[in-house]
mmCIF file of C-alpha atoms in Angstrom:
data_model
loop_
_atom_site.group_PDB
_atom_site.id
_atom_site.type_symbol
_atom_site.label_atom_id
_atom_site.label_comp_id
_atom_site.label_asym_id
_atom_site.label_seq_id
_atom_site.Cartn_x
_atom_site.Cartn_y
_atom_site.Cartn_z
ATOM 1 C CA MET A 1 -3.526 -8.884 -25.323
ATOM 2 C CA ALA A 2 -6.859 -7.613 -24.633
ATOM 3 C CA ILE A 3 -7.358 -4.040 -23.481
ATOM 4 C CA SER A 4 -7.609 -2.639 -20.343
ATOM 5 C CA GLN A 5 -10.347 -1.823 -18.496
ATOM 6 C CA SER A 6 -9.685 0.508 -15.444
ATOM 7 C CA THR A 7 -11.951 2.836 -14.130
ATOM 8 C CA PRO A 8 -11.953 6.705 -14.817
ATOM 9 C CA PRO A 9 -9.060 8.509 -13.705
ATOM 10 C CA THR A 10 -11.939 11.410 -12.729
ATOM 11 C CA ALA A 11 -13.925 9.021 -11.361
ATOM 12 C CA THR A 12 -12.324 8.949 -7.335
ATOM 13 C CA PRO A 13 -11.702 13.314 -7.162
ATOM 14 C CA ARG A 14 -15.846 13.556 -8.489
ATOM 15 C CA ARG A 15 -16.661 11.262 -5.663
ATOM 16 C CA VAL A 16 -14.604 12.520 -3.042
ATOM 17 C CA LYS A 17 -15.778 16.256 -3.806
ATOM 18 C CA ILE A 18 -19.435 14.643 -3.524
ATOM 19 C CA PHE A 19 -18.619 13.071 -0.633
ATOM 20 C CA ILE A 20 -16.792 16.268 1.211
ATOM 21 C CA ALA A 21 -19.978 18.606 -0.129
ATOM 22 C CA ALA A 22 -22.317 15.675 1.709
ATOM 23 C CA ILE A 23 -20.630 16.132 5.116
ATOM 24 C CA ALA A 24 -20.698 19.879 4.529
ATOM 25 C CA ILE A 25 -23.946 19.560 4.249
ATOM 26 C CA TRP A 26 -24.925 17.467 7.033
ATOM 27 C CA LEU A 27 -22.767 19.558 9.539
ATOM 28 C CA VAL A 28 -24.046 23.352 8.651
ATOM 29 C CA THR A 29 -27.785 21.680 8.826
ATOM 30 C CA TYR A 30 -26.627 19.703 11.659
ATOM 31 C CA VAL A 31 -25.315 22.922 13.763
ATOM 32 C CA ALA A 32 -28.316 25.093 12.059
ATOM 33 C CA ALA A 33 -30.937 22.830 13.390
ATOM 34 C CA VAL A 34 -29.477 22.481 16.613
ATOM 35 C CA ARG A 35 -29.211 25.865 17.416
ATOM 36 C CA ILE A 36 -32.547 27.160 16.067
ATOM 37 C CA LEU A 37 -33.947 24.349 17.935
ATOM 38 C CA ASP A 38 -32.249 25.725 21.390
ATOM 39 C CA TYR A 39 -34.300 28.943 21.079
ATOM 40 C CA HIS A 40 -37.260 26.475 21.961
ATOM 41 C CA ILE A 41 -39.628 27.830 19.036
ATOM 42 C CA PRO A 42 -43.281 27.346 20.392
ATOM 43 C CA ASN A 43 -44.426 26.789 16.895
ATOM 44 C CA PRO A 44 -44.730 23.258 16.913
ATOM 45 C CA TRP A 45 -44.504 23.531 12.400
ATOM 46 C CA ILE A 46 -41.471 25.469 12.696
ATOM 47 C CA ARG A 47 -39.886 22.874 14.969
ATOM 48 C CA GLY A 48 -40.693 19.952 12.726
ATOM 49 C CA GLY A 49 -39.235 21.673 10.151
ATOM 50 C CA VAL A 50 -36.035 22.777 11.293
ATOM 51 C CA ALA A 51 -36.087 18.893 12.751
ATOM 52 C CA ALA A 52 -36.899 17.988 9.139
ATOM 53 C CA LEU A 53 -34.193 20.239 8.020
ATOM 54 C CA GLY A 54 -31.659 18.118 10.146
ATOM 55 C CA ILE A 55 -32.567 14.843 9.038
ATOM 56 C CA CYS A 56 -32.482 15.888 5.242
ATOM 57 C CA GLY A 57 -29.013 16.917 5.799
ATOM 58 C CA PHE A 58 -27.879 13.759 7.541
ATOM 59 C CA LEU A 59 -29.755 11.600 4.953
ATOM 60 C CA VAL A 60 -27.598 13.863 2.121
ATOM 61 C CA TRP A 61 -24.331 12.735 3.768
ATOM 62 C CA MET A 62 -26.170 8.862 3.424
ATOM 63 C CA ALA A 63 -26.953 9.070 0.185
ATOM 64 C CA ALA A 64 -23.592 10.184 -0.453
ATOM 65 C CA ALA A 65 -21.865 7.518 0.780
ATOM 66 C CA ALA A 66 -23.726 4.972 -0.719
ATOM 67 C CA PHE A 67 -22.656 6.432 -4.261
ATOM 68 C CA ALA A 68 -19.406 6.648 -3.331
ATOM 69 C CA ILE A 69 -19.411 2.727 -2.019
ATOM 70 C CA ARG A 70 -21.619 1.658 -5.211
ATOM 71 C CA SER A 71 -19.185 3.150 -7.410
ATOM 72 C CA GLU A 72 -16.356 1.340 -6.162
ATOM 73 C CA ASN A 73 -15.457 -2.285 -7.761
ATOM 74 C CA GLU A 74 -16.689 -5.175 -6.263
ATOM 75 C CA PHE A 75 -13.802 -5.838 -3.843
ATOM 76 C CA ASN A 76 -14.246 -2.520 -2.357
ATOM 77 C CA ARG A 77 -17.726 -3.063 -2.186
ATOM 78 C CA ARG A 78 -17.598 -6.173 -0.008
ATOM 79 C CA VAL A 79 -15.396 -4.811 2.053
ATOM 80 C CA TYR A 80 -17.677 -2.302 2.708
ATOM 81 C CA LEU A 81 -20.088 -4.775 3.236
ATOM 82 C CA ILE A 82 -18.178 -6.873 5.950
ATOM 83 C CA GLY A 83 -17.424 -3.351 7.471
ATOM 84 C CA THR A 84 -20.754 -2.119 7.640
ATOM 85 C CA ALA A 85 -21.755 -5.612 9.085
ATOM 86 C CA CYS A 86 -19.380 -5.639 11.522
ATOM 87 C CA ALA A 87 -20.035 -2.617 12.190
ATOM 88 C CA PHE A 88 -24.131 -2.589 13.195
ATOM 89 C CA ALA A 89 -22.821 -6.132 15.306
ATOM 90 C CA VAL A 90 -20.526 -4.033 17.495
ATOM 91 C CA SER A 91 -23.370 -1.066 17.708
ATOM 92 C CA ALA A 92 -26.268 -3.290 18.526
ATOM 93 C CA THR A 93 -24.220 -5.042 21.099
ATOM 94 C CA PHE A 94 -23.432 -1.528 22.598
ATOM 95 C CA VAL A 95 -27.003 -0.848 22.608
ATOM 96 C CA PHE A 96 -28.265 -4.304 23.961
ATOM 97 C CA ALA A 97 -25.534 -3.843 26.952
ATOM 98 C CA CYS A 98 -26.389 -0.538 27.567
ATOM 99 C CA ASN A 99 -30.186 -1.497 28.108
ATOM 100 C CA MET A 100 -28.784 -4.457 29.842
ATOM 101 C CA LEU A 101 -27.069 -2.317 32.493
ATOM 102 C CA GLN A 102 -29.435 0.421 32.668
ATOM 103 C CA ARG A 103 -32.127 -2.249 33.639
ATOM 104 C CA ALA A 104 -29.560 -3.511 36.040
ATOM 105 C CA GLY A 105 -28.955 0.040 37.124
ATOM 106 C CA PHE A 106 -25.305 0.449 36.477
ATOM 107 C CA VAL A 107 -25.912 3.259 34.373
ATOM 108 C CA HIS A 108 -29.139 6.060 34.106
ATOM 109 C CA TYR A 109 -29.421 7.475 30.893
ATOM 110 C CA VAL A 110 -27.202 6.610 27.633
ATOM 111 C CA PRO A 111 -27.716 9.442 25.304
ATOM 112 C CA LEU A 112 -28.843 8.594 21.536
ATOM 113 C CA THR A 113 -25.548 10.640 20.353
ATOM 114 C CA THR A 114 -23.300 8.471 22.233
ATOM 115 C CA ILE A 115 -25.005 5.536 20.461
ATOM 116 C CA LEU A 116 -24.032 7.096 17.117
ATOM 117 C CA LEU A 117 -21.061 8.454 18.276
ATOM 118 C CA VAL A 118 -19.930 4.749 18.940
ATOM 119 C CA MET A 119 -21.140 3.589 15.660
ATOM 120 C CA PHE A 120 -19.427 6.541 14.175
ATOM 121 C CA ILE A 121 -15.979 5.159 15.531
ATOM 122 C CA THR A 122 -17.105 1.466 15.088
ATOM 123 C CA TRP A 123 -17.312 2.458 11.180
ATOM 124 C CA PRO A 124 -13.938 3.023 10.188
ATOM 125 C CA LEU A 125 -12.732 0.403 12.645
ATOM 126 C CA ALA A 126 -14.274 -2.460 11.054
ATOM 127 C CA LEU A 127 -13.790 -0.804 7.940
ATOM 128 C CA ALA A 128 -10.043 -1.621 8.773
ATOM 129 C CA PHE A 129 -10.717 -5.019 10.470
ATOM 130 C CA ALA A 130 -12.665 -6.207 6.642
ATOM 131 C CA SER A 131 -9.376 -4.618 4.661
ATOM 132 C CA ARG A 132 -6.623 -6.381 7.041
ATOM 133 C CA HIS A 133 -8.844 -9.914 6.536
ATOM 134 C CA TYR A 134 -8.152 -9.867 3.218
ATOM 135 C CA LEU A 135 -4.492 -8.572 3.203
ATOM 136 C CA MET B 1 -12.261 -22.033 -5.516
ATOM 137 C CA LYS B 2 -8.592 -21.936 -7.098
ATOM 138 C CA ASN B 3 -7.820 -20.475 -9.674
ATOM 139 C CA ARG B 4 -4.220 -20.086 -11.429
ATOM 140 C CA LEU B 5 -4.128 -16.181 -11.540
ATOM 141 C CA ARG B 6 -0.395 -16.186 -10.190
ATOM 142 C CA VAL B 7 0.566 -18.473 -12.539
ATOM 143 C CA LEU B 8 -0.796 -16.529 -15.821
ATOM 144 C CA ARG B 9 0.116 -13.326 -14.650
ATOM 145 C CA ALA B 10 3.691 -14.144 -14.036
ATOM 146 C CA GLU B 11 3.834 -15.643 -17.669
ATOM 147 C CA GLN B 12 2.481 -11.995 -18.817
ATOM 148 C CA ASN B 13 4.982 -10.202 -16.220
ATOM 149 C CA TRP B 14 2.103 -8.559 -15.112
ATOM 150 C CA SER B 15 2.748 -7.096 -11.411
ATOM 151 C CA GLN B 16 -0.848 -7.349 -9.346
ATOM 152 C CA ALA B 17 -1.094 -3.583 -9.843
ATOM 153 C CA GLU B 18 -0.923 -3.956 -13.371
ATOM 154 C CA LEU B 19 -3.577 -6.589 -13.378
ATOM 155 C CA GLY B 20 -5.932 -4.387 -11.302
ATOM 156 C CA MET B 21 -5.394 -1.485 -13.224
ATOM 157 C CA ARG B 22 -6.724 -3.682 -16.712
ATOM 158 C CA VAL B 23 -9.593 -5.271 -14.980
ATOM 159 C CA GLY B 24 -10.606 -1.736 -12.788
ATOM 160 C CA VAL B 25 -9.832 -3.555 -9.368
ATOM 161 C CA THR B 26 -7.202 -3.089 -6.618
ATOM 162 C CA ARG B 27 -3.861 -4.401 -6.089
ATOM 163 C CA GLN B 28 -5.542 -5.645 -2.678
ATOM 164 C CA ALA B 29 -8.239 -7.518 -4.601
ATOM 165 C CA ILE B 30 -5.851 -9.210 -7.270
ATOM 166 C CA ASN B 31 -3.968 -10.400 -4.238
ATOM 167 C CA ALA B 32 -6.796 -11.628 -2.554
ATOM 168 C CA ILE B 33 -8.138 -13.431 -4.941
ATOM 169 C CA GLU B 34 -4.718 -15.183 -5.372
ATOM 170 C CA ASN B 35 -4.575 -16.126 -1.985
ATOM 171 C CA GLY B 36 -7.656 -17.681 -2.294
ATOM 172 C CA LYS B 37 -9.357 -15.232 0.215
ATOM 173 C CA TYR B 38 -11.996 -13.300 -1.963
ATOM 174 C CA ASP B 39 -13.890 -15.344 -4.850
ATOM 175 C CA PRO B 40 -14.089 -12.453 -7.697
ATOM 176 C CA GLY B 41 -18.186 -12.303 -8.588
ATOM 177 C CA LEU B 42 -18.386 -13.449 -12.608
ATOM 178 C CA PRO B 43 -18.150 -9.679 -14.230
ATOM 179 C CA LEU B 44 -14.499 -9.529 -12.478
ATOM 180 C CA ALA B 45 -14.115 -13.152 -13.341
ATOM 181 C CA MET B 46 -15.323 -12.603 -17.099
ATOM 182 C CA LYS B 47 -12.895 -9.700 -17.403
ATOM 183 C CA ILE B 48 -9.719 -11.215 -16.223
ATOM 184 C CA ALA B 49 -10.574 -14.433 -17.977
ATOM 185 C CA ARG B 50 -10.680 -11.554 -21.328
ATOM 186 C CA VAL B 51 -7.648 -10.243 -20.277
ATOM 187 C CA PHE B 52 -5.826 -13.419 -20.222
ATOM 188 C CA GLU B 53 -7.841 -14.567 -23.653
ATOM 189 C CA GLN B 54 -8.732 -17.665 -21.485
ATOM 190 C CA ARG B 55 -11.933 -19.039 -20.394
ATOM 191 C CA VAL B 56 -13.515 -18.486 -16.968
ATOM 192 C CA ASP B 57 -13.409 -22.501 -15.734
ATOM 193 C CA ASP B 58 -9.857 -22.753 -17.331
ATOM 194 C CA ILE B 59 -8.932 -19.742 -14.539
ATOM 195 C CA PHE B 60 -11.372 -20.918 -11.849
ATOM 196 C CA GLN B 61 -11.699 -24.429 -10.626
ATOM 197 C CA LEU B 62 -14.050 -25.585 -8.106
ATOM 198 C CA ASP B 63 -12.076 -27.257 -5.280
ATOM 199 C CA ASP B 64 -12.914 -30.636 -6.294
ATOM 200 C CA GLU B 65 -12.218 -30.486 -9.950
ATOM 201 C CA VAL B 66 -9.288 -29.326 -9.089
ATOM 202 C CA GLY B 67 -6.585 -31.832 -10.826
ATOM 203 C CA GLY B 68 -9.480 -33.994 -11.978
#
């Protein structure tokens, strides 16, 4: 009988460690950047540099998420793809609805962080929906 | 796409989890393939064919080929 070709047992913990480390980096850089920017430093280069620090921290997390998804098997990658597509659709609908409601005078201002929050909430929900689709 | 995965697995007396482990996917993936909800890619189809020592098209058939 053919030999099994299962994923090495060390793959998942390493992936999880990288993912958790990336989240920690993101949170630390975000908090640091926000706190520093709250001081309203007059030098635009420093402000730009601090903003870049926050952005880079977020990109580290995005890269870790991409790495984690890429190291999954093809079925899980499909689930992530569908989940991400659903999350994108919901988020886009939310942004579009906010825009329409804003123009109609029902909503004055929707902070960007609210949109980000909606994306963070819809993503795991969409993943759960995608997983359930294949059950 | 139809497949004979459930029959072949039963012949080997393997669970879905065991087959999944042999081809490097989860039990859910095997379940989705068996139920026709997910068509595997070529690498996974070839791994499945290899563990059953069969050809890919002996396990997976297009709908219009079944029984033909």
